[in-house]
């Protein structure tokens, strides 16, 4: 269940469109899967910022009245997920500041690995902080830059940031778009007539009917103002290390990242999985909804028919009241329902996109058994997750990871009650997510392999 | 898009379980697809009623505190959809009354066709009404019954009700479960140890881990109290006329109605559709989520591969801000996204479960064209909807129905921009939803055929 | 502290004014002191009712949008206080019903002493109830009346009601105004041009700039429709028994009841109190705000100067968080503040309008001592409250009443820490509230004397 | 109507008390008259800050649960009023920051006249701001101080602040209390056992049963930590210039400022007014509630009896719906009610504490006329307000001030419909508010005289 690993943010921006805030609302709505805890939009009419942020889904945070108040033809927006301790409105983005040159708004997807170091330096210099986010550092660095003018100061500041960032920064009249030197998070550009649009994923470009223009390159910045688009680099062109989990789970299946269809890749992951770990069975089923494409791929490759064996209750959400102790056993049933007619007496291949903690997998296997499944063969369309992510993904601790609690696949399978269990190999993953196998740094696979593309600044 | 026809209610009840209100919450949650406007639960501890009702989803209406307040070992609950004019908290169910014998609560799925007639009679006799619902009539009739005691009065009252009703009625110590003489709406029974559970669909029995017991028969009532279950009939055993649209769209795919898997039937509808209306094509795709089983069936029968060609934004809901005039063209895009990689240059079979107004179909076809589909063949897994429902389904007026605005399929197809368009035949539908083709009254197909199983009391 | 006895309701109605709902809002706002738990307005445009009710103050329940929706040129409104157990939205008034002749709305100040008897009869006849209020009975009786047409049925129904009622009943086109045969609660009429206004107190007439017309007489009804005002009696002209506590505490000081200024009467109560219970002292102070007029009267009569010795925190209200156990001693301080500069070293006369439980009095005396008062002489501008009210006033039980826990004034004074304590005599009260001393039934003084003007129907 | 000039803030702090947050809640509640737009509390347990801020009254912003979460034995709180444009939650105080030495919270009553200058300097040095308040500057200056450690840096920073400030600053373990060098705003200290309490007014000390200790001196700071209280000066002992309007209107009457009872001073203002502007009349009445003490003073001095001639509707508040155009004339009536029995046929002295815009005065005079007043002599217990305040009081612009729109008192009186109008003289005011007439700088009377005690930094 990849929902146990969570992408933390999505960003969206529009420059030079009369309905900038409305488009940002729809763009964020299309990126809602990237963060459900808070949402915010800052708009500028060239002179003044207007902003609104709130806790909850995009549709809960904004009303028609609020959107109408966000006038202006440029806007940036943000959706966010955070661990509970820091789930404060103060930390909701875009962050908004006033500094010597005027207003500044920052929307950031990613995580700065040198945040603590830079924060200490800034505080020693007399800076005060109002949030506990790494993102606030960016604004301080711009304000303190030795370069005059945002157009010079902002690109210059990017050099000091280590880690992952897909970044939108706005002043009253300008917008800066930038991506970290490793390209750890996705960031795409689109156009609607003369307007420029930036979004974490292309599904948000489609939502607002923007024509795809191109992806932002690692180490690149774009500065957009009334004179048009200016581009530059704060780091040399280098190996890209886009998060491979974007393909496995985070991105919406209709997005295209680096020219590759996420849906097609997920199907291919299933096909490779079928080649690596074939099994004799009657049906292939998926853990809905995220694993369906991989299951279809596995079925196509293996020739075993794909069936709908698990149904998801579409109304399970944030405010759902979890069962009390007495009714604890209902926990999975309330979210997933096994279809007896499909499963009874069958040898079943269950496709899931990952195993993170393992607890949910165990419960799903049990559900299938209760529905009469004769054999259950669990196939995972990604390798074992063994290492923490330092680039903006929320995960359990290393000790809590399923793969670190068990020695080998056989024991793992037994622990979740499956007849067999098998994971996709790292090679299999890379084959699907990037053709260039010689240079594995083309994708970040640190959570599987432990090889991190950046310095980590661990204490 | 069957979402343009809406089931109006779902009911759930538990007798003799210490967590009665909690189970009812989870049961209603599993029935949420049957009504999203209001929800309510009434619980009894054998002496006193405690109830809570509110506008919104089950998860919005109830909190842990509220549920904890609904103590007692019996409870009934209700979810409701209503047309906007009557969307009042006062009309939310279960309705609660006080009468000569104590407290009375009523939860009703269906529609009484003789409501106006009976209401007039009651008002002439001096009754006053607090709601505009037909359901309130049931309480008045029980209160005015010539039979003493609820146990006699309630079954006696059922004889006077015409139309559709799956009904749960509760006093402080008793629960009555009843189904109209035609069995127009589904109603199933389950058991959890000694506790009896009643629910509109078996998916709600599964949710609370109740063992399926049996369906309630048309014209049957069950009275449950501390002495156990007593059953009887208020109408002779007769032809059943369960709504066939429950199979086509309303019911959750994991439910089993009259021993038949809803998912399996939907797949079969797709298979029969492929036999009736074959076409040469590259891919079969579905309008998600409801038409996916039929699409898989069509694909299996035709040999054309099933693919995910349309993605639904899972976050579109009630409070979504619809685009303003300037951005109107985004309306479909924000809810559905076409997958270009699947569709581009392809001959596509698009499976939908019904066409009600036709406007959404037109927009979806357009979306597929923009994504590069070369040919689009729309196949509908139900017959043309031509007639209003008087049994508790919300529909457009007869004039607004797509099938009544066009002479023949060819013209219909052109009007939505499809290359071809074809509907399942009524025979095809009946073949899937019931084996006994000789007696078509086994299912209500009035919205397709115009043959209503009951008197209509039209003015 | 008379706030320990609470008037339960206020009513307001307008007929034939284009801003009927707005005026009702302002009228209810002026009557807010008569009930702070719920508020409601029903308006009619001659054909359809529109209504809104909610928990809380008038300003919390209504918004500009809601008021704008209450169109029509007639309206009735209600403010309510209730004991906590029944503080339900369902019980908020005006109650609204549908019956054989159309719509019906009822707003009621008072209490029907034969409610239980009539309710039993109605339930035996098959009536069902949705509230636990006595007011619902009135609607049932009208609906079941043997007289056809509201104009006949409503006045006829009044004969069956025992107890207290200031009543406004509305149909789509008519308004009935009525007062119980003893005139236990106040009800006045005003005019704004051609429009007729009815209100519990004249302060609400002033608020909407209506000209005072006359008080409604005990046993009288007025029926207003497009043909004008028709009056009649459901009971012969008899002794009036208006609640004397309206003068002592309930009514707003700027109201005029039966031609008598409430403010002037409160001042007179203070003057008589000074004659009955003179004392040598330096200052006269009041428990704010209700006792200020009596204190000014006492000061004027005695020649001792009136000073502001206690200040009330104007922001103490419903949602105030009471101190926890550790800080319990702050309870009075947070609401009242003693002015040391006025009290230190002084002999103080403290005027309060009543003692109900006695606990607050004890705390206030303590507060004055802490501020340095040398002697404290408590003077109460009403007699001892010894008996429950059955006519719509919320009070502690008989056992909880201060006057029933102590034998004589001397002991009473000691129990609250005062140097002396004295109450106004019943004769003194009647002298102020009505000139006609020969016929004491002119005012209800049952809570002081135990002589109830009606049958009580106690079980 | 002094309510047209508004004090902008109140502050409250507690050090070394186990119920620090609770006491702060009660203290702020007692200071609610100083700011009704937002409220906030920051508590520290010696290690961590916990804070909560919200828009609205203290009772609306805090709940029992929220207060319970604010654990720790030190806390500071703030209530605020602001002009509408800046009425943002971001600006609500106490402001909370993180800086090099840890956490910092600031609660400020007053206005820094050099805010713009200092802000420019800070921004040039690279500081970024998150609020539009002058208060944020204080935190920046502390963070950038050349002195190490808060205990040195904070007092040092105070030297750079010009204007008015009653200031509470908190770190995890320390509290700094300071007053500007002119003592423009009140700030008092109290003790509860070993705990130290600071509050804008002594009424808040009384509310929490703290013993008055002393007033903070102009230019003084106190630093409290586990080692006790340390005091010092950031400016030499100089002339005090406490705002004289605190005595006229802002402060609660039960407060004692600089050893003088506010209530007694208001009464004395009335007495001096009677000497300066005697008139032959029947009754003296007050505009409630603020002018009552002055009216009692005027009555005592003149021998004309004080009566209650105007009643205030106690329920008029923030959310009150103002009358629409059609009912505009009701505007005053809904808030104030004239008592006809007192006024009819009488020569009336109307005491108000000030005239700011004059519009309300005109409406009140009209109300008295409608109630039958024969003559109306308006007497104002303060001089004419002619000049803006730069020290934290919200006022109309200079052009909107009543006194600047008219040449002389006679014309002024005519413009509000009064028979005569007279203002207290500046000498009269000073006689009451301070004995030391030789040194008028003892009180700030800038709004009357135009003589400002500080540099103004106007552009």
Short mmCIF file of C-alpha atoms in Angstrom, two decimals, chain B residues 16-235:
data_model
loop_
_atom_site.label_atom_id
_atom_site.label_comp_id
_atom_site.label_asym_id
_atom_site.label_seq_id
_atom_site.Cartn_x
_atom_site.Cartn_y
_atom_site.Cartn_z
CA UNK B 16 -29.68 -6.70 19.86
CA UNK B 17 -26.07 -5.57 19.55
CA UNK B 18 -24.21 -3.53 22.19
CA UNK B 19 -22.58 -1.32 19.49
CA UNK B 20 -25.80 -0.79 17.57
CA UNK B 21 -25.18 2.87 16.69
CA UNK B 22 -21.56 2.26 15.68
CA UNK B 23 -22.57 -0.59 13.40
CA UNK B 24 -25.30 1.59 11.89
CA UNK B 25 -22.72 4.30 11.22
CA UNK B 26 -20.53 1.81 9.34
CA UNK B 27 -23.53 0.32 7.57
CA UNK B 28 -24.70 3.74 6.39
CA UNK B 29 -21.16 4.51 5.33
CA UNK B 30 -21.23 1.43 3.08
CA UNK B 31 -24.58 2.65 1.70
CA UNK B 32 -23.39 6.22 1.17
CA UNK B 33 -23.66 5.82 -2.63
CA UNK B 34 -27.46 5.59 -2.15
CA UNK B 35 -27.79 9.11 -0.70
CA UNK B 36 -25.36 11.93 0.09
CA UNK B 37 -27.54 14.78 1.27
CA UNK B 38 -28.45 13.83 4.79
CA UNK B 39 -27.86 11.06 7.26
CA UNK B 40 -29.40 10.08 10.56
CA UNK B 41 -29.41 7.44 13.27
CA UNK B 42 -31.94 6.70 16.01
CA UNK B 43 -30.90 4.38 18.80
CA UNK B 44 -32.92 2.94 21.66
CA UNK B 45 -31.81 1.47 24.96
CA UNK B 46 -35.20 -0.16 25.45
CA UNK B 47 -36.62 2.89 27.17
CA UNK B 48 -35.52 6.08 25.49
CA UNK B 49 -34.73 7.19 21.97
CA UNK B 50 -31.58 9.12 21.21
CA UNK B 51 -31.19 10.46 17.71
CA UNK B 52 -29.06 12.66 15.53
CA UNK B 53 -29.61 13.82 11.96
CA UNK B 54 -27.74 16.26 9.78
CA UNK B 55 -27.13 17.48 6.25
CA UNK B 56 -24.11 16.01 4.46
CA UNK B 57 -22.20 12.76 4.28
CA UNK B 58 -22.25 10.22 7.10
CA UNK B 59 -18.70 11.22 8.02
CA UNK B 60 -19.71 14.88 8.19
CA UNK B 61 -22.89 14.37 10.20
CA UNK B 62 -21.45 12.15 12.94
CA UNK B 63 -18.52 12.54 15.32
CA UNK B 64 -17.19 10.15 17.93
CA UNK B 65 -18.95 12.18 20.63
CA UNK B 66 -22.28 12.08 18.85
CA UNK B 67 -22.04 8.34 18.24
CA UNK B 68 -21.15 7.75 21.88
CA UNK B 69 -24.31 9.58 22.85
CA UNK B 70 -26.47 7.20 20.80
CA UNK B 71 -26.48 4.44 23.38
CA UNK B 72 -28.65 1.34 23.27
CA UNK B 73 -28.60 -2.05 21.63
CA UNK B 74 -30.93 -1.29 18.74
CA UNK B 75 -30.71 1.38 16.07
CA UNK B 76 -31.93 2.31 12.61
CA UNK B 77 -30.27 4.70 10.18
CA UNK B 78 -30.88 6.36 6.86
CA UNK B 79 -28.97 8.15 4.10
CA UNK B 80 -30.89 10.35 1.72
CA UNK B 81 -30.67 12.21 -1.53
CA UNK B 82 -33.40 14.71 -2.39
CA UNK B 83 -34.20 17.19 -5.08
CA UNK B 84 -32.93 20.60 -4.10
CA UNK B 85 -36.25 22.23 -3.20
CA UNK B 86 -36.89 19.86 -0.38
CA UNK B 87 -33.38 19.52 0.85
CA UNK B 88 -34.31 20.47 4.40
CA UNK B 89 -33.06 19.12 7.68
CA UNK B 90 -36.69 18.63 8.69
CA UNK B 91 -37.05 16.04 5.94
CA UNK B 92 -33.95 14.10 6.93
CA UNK B 93 -34.69 10.58 8.17
CA UNK B 94 -35.19 8.57 10.33
CA UNK B 95 -38.26 10.62 11.24
CA UNK B 96 -39.00 10.56 14.96
CA UNK B 97 -42.41 10.97 16.60
CA UNK B 98 -44.19 10.56 19.89
CA UNK B 99 -47.61 8.92 19.89
CA UNK B 100 -50.00 7.22 22.28
CA UNK B 101 -47.82 4.16 22.75
CA UNK B 102 -44.52 5.98 23.06
CA UNK B 103 -41.71 6.76 20.61
CA UNK B 104 -41.65 5.89 16.91
CA UNK B 105 -38.87 6.17 14.32
CA UNK B 106 -39.23 5.54 10.59
CA UNK B 107 -36.54 4.99 7.92
CA UNK B 108 -37.86 4.53 4.40
CA UNK B 109 -36.29 3.87 0.99
CA UNK B 110 -38.79 4.24 -1.82
CA UNK B 111 -41.79 6.32 -2.72
CA UNK B 112 -45.47 5.90 -1.85
CA UNK B 113 -47.53 6.51 -4.98
CA UNK B 114 -50.69 7.01 -2.92
CA UNK B 115 -49.04 9.56 -0.61
CA UNK B 116 -51.10 12.54 -1.73
CA UNK B 117 -54.38 10.65 -1.39
CA UNK B 118 -53.60 9.37 2.08
CA UNK B 119 -52.26 12.73 3.22
CA UNK B 120 -55.49 14.43 2.20
CA UNK B 121 -57.53 11.88 4.14
CA UNK B 122 -55.34 12.28 7.22
CA UNK B 123 -55.49 16.07 7.12
CA UNK B 124 -59.27 15.94 6.80
CA UNK B 125 -59.24 13.88 9.98
CA UNK B 126 -57.22 16.57 11.74
CA UNK B 127 -53.65 15.38 11.34
CA UNK B 128 -50.89 17.98 11.16
CA UNK B 129 -47.66 17.41 9.22
CA UNK B 130 -44.20 18.71 9.87
CA UNK B 131 -42.41 17.43 6.79
CA UNK B 132 -43.17 17.35 3.08
CA UNK B 133 -42.16 13.68 2.83
CA UNK B 134 -44.43 10.76 2.03
CA UNK B 135 -42.77 8.88 4.87
CA UNK B 136 -44.51 10.90 7.58
CA UNK B 137 -47.81 9.34 6.45
CA UNK B 138 -46.67 5.95 7.70
CA UNK B 139 -46.34 7.23 11.27
CA UNK B 140 -49.76 8.87 11.15
CA UNK B 141 -51.39 5.69 9.90
CA UNK B 142 -49.81 3.65 12.68
CA UNK B 143 -50.90 6.19 15.30
CA UNK B 144 -54.45 6.18 13.98
CA UNK B 145 -54.71 2.43 13.48
CA UNK B 146 -57.79 0.74 14.91
CA UNK B 147 -55.50 -2.05 16.10
CA UNK B 148 -54.09 -1.59 19.54
CA UNK B 149 -50.36 -2.13 20.05
CA UNK B 150 -47.62 -1.47 17.56
CA UNK B 151 -47.14 -5.18 16.92
CA UNK B 152 -50.61 -5.32 15.38
CA UNK B 153 -51.00 -1.79 14.13
CA UNK B 154 -47.80 -1.55 12.13
CA UNK B 155 -48.27 -4.64 9.92
CA UNK B 156 -51.90 -3.67 9.43
CA UNK B 157 -50.87 -0.22 8.26
CA UNK B 158 -48.62 -1.61 5.51
CA UNK B 159 -51.71 -2.76 3.58
CA UNK B 160 -52.62 0.86 2.95
CA UNK B 161 -49.28 1.77 1.38
CA UNK B 162 -48.94 1.66 -2.39
CA UNK B 163 -45.67 2.13 -4.22
CA UNK B 164 -42.17 1.22 -3.16
CA UNK B 165 -40.84 0.86 0.34
CA UNK B 166 -37.98 -0.84 2.03
CA UNK B 167 -38.92 0.11 5.56
CA UNK B 168 -37.45 0.04 9.06
CA UNK B 169 -39.69 1.16 11.92
CA UNK B 170 -38.58 1.24 15.52
CA UNK B 171 -40.25 1.70 18.90
CA UNK B 172 -38.41 1.70 22.21
CA UNK B 173 -38.35 -2.11 22.24
CA UNK B 174 -39.35 -3.37 18.79
CA UNK B 175 -38.21 -3.18 15.21
CA UNK B 176 -40.38 -3.74 12.14
CA UNK B 177 -38.76 -4.55 8.79
CA UNK B 178 -40.95 -4.60 5.70
CA UNK B 179 -40.79 -4.58 1.91
CA UNK B 180 -43.49 -3.43 -0.52
CA UNK B 181 -45.60 -6.09 -2.28
CA UNK B 182 -43.64 -5.75 -5.54
CA UNK B 183 -40.23 -5.78 -3.94
CA UNK B 184 -39.32 -2.68 -5.90
CA UNK B 185 -36.32 -1.84 -3.73
CA UNK B 186 -33.71 -4.25 -2.34
CA UNK B 187 -33.65 -5.19 1.35
CA UNK B 188 -31.47 -7.90 2.85
CA UNK B 189 -31.06 -9.45 6.27
CA UNK B 190 -27.94 -10.58 8.07
CA UNK B 191 -26.87 -11.86 11.46
CA UNK B 192 -23.99 -11.13 13.81
CA UNK B 193 -24.28 -13.80 16.44
CA UNK B 194 -27.70 -13.19 18.02
CA UNK B 195 -28.06 -9.75 16.50
CA UNK B 196 -30.25 -9.20 13.43
CA UNK B 197 -29.14 -6.69 10.80
CA UNK B 198 -31.18 -5.24 7.93
CA UNK B 199 -29.68 -3.28 5.05
CA UNK B 200 -30.57 -1.98 1.61
CA UNK B 201 -27.62 -3.90 0.17
CA UNK B 202 -25.39 -6.77 1.21
CA UNK B 203 -22.29 -4.60 0.89
CA UNK B 204 -23.41 -3.02 4.20
CA UNK B 205 -23.75 -6.47 5.77
CA UNK B 206 -20.20 -7.24 4.70
CA UNK B 207 -18.96 -3.92 6.06
CA UNK B 208 -20.08 -4.88 9.57
CA UNK B 209 -19.03 -8.52 9.08
CA UNK B 210 -22.61 -9.76 9.33
CA UNK B 211 -23.42 -13.16 7.85
CA UNK B 212 -25.95 -12.95 5.07
CA UNK B 213 -29.24 -14.50 6.21
CA UNK B 214 -31.79 -13.86 3.43
CA UNK B 215 -33.55 -11.20 1.40
CA UNK B 216 -36.83 -9.81 2.66
CA UNK B 217 -39.65 -11.04 0.41
CA UNK B 218 -42.12 -8.75 -1.34
CA UNK B 219 -45.17 -8.20 0.88
CA UNK B 220 -43.39 -9.56 3.94
CA UNK B 221 -42.86 -8.03 7.37
CA UNK B 222 -40.64 -9.06 10.28
CA UNK B 223 -41.22 -7.89 13.81
CA UNK B 224 -38.27 -8.27 16.14
CA UNK B 225 -38.43 -7.84 19.90
CA UNK B 226 -36.99 -9.47 22.99
CA UNK B 227 -38.97 -12.62 22.20
CA UNK B 228 -37.30 -13.03 18.85
CA UNK B 229 -38.34 -12.65 15.23
CA UNK B 230 -41.92 -12.97 14.12
CA UNK B 231 -42.79 -12.82 10.41
CA UNK B 232 -45.95 -12.31 8.41
CA UNK B 233 -47.37 -10.97 5.19
CA UNK B 234 -49.46 -7.90 4.47
CA UNK B 235 -49.84 -8.95 0.82
#
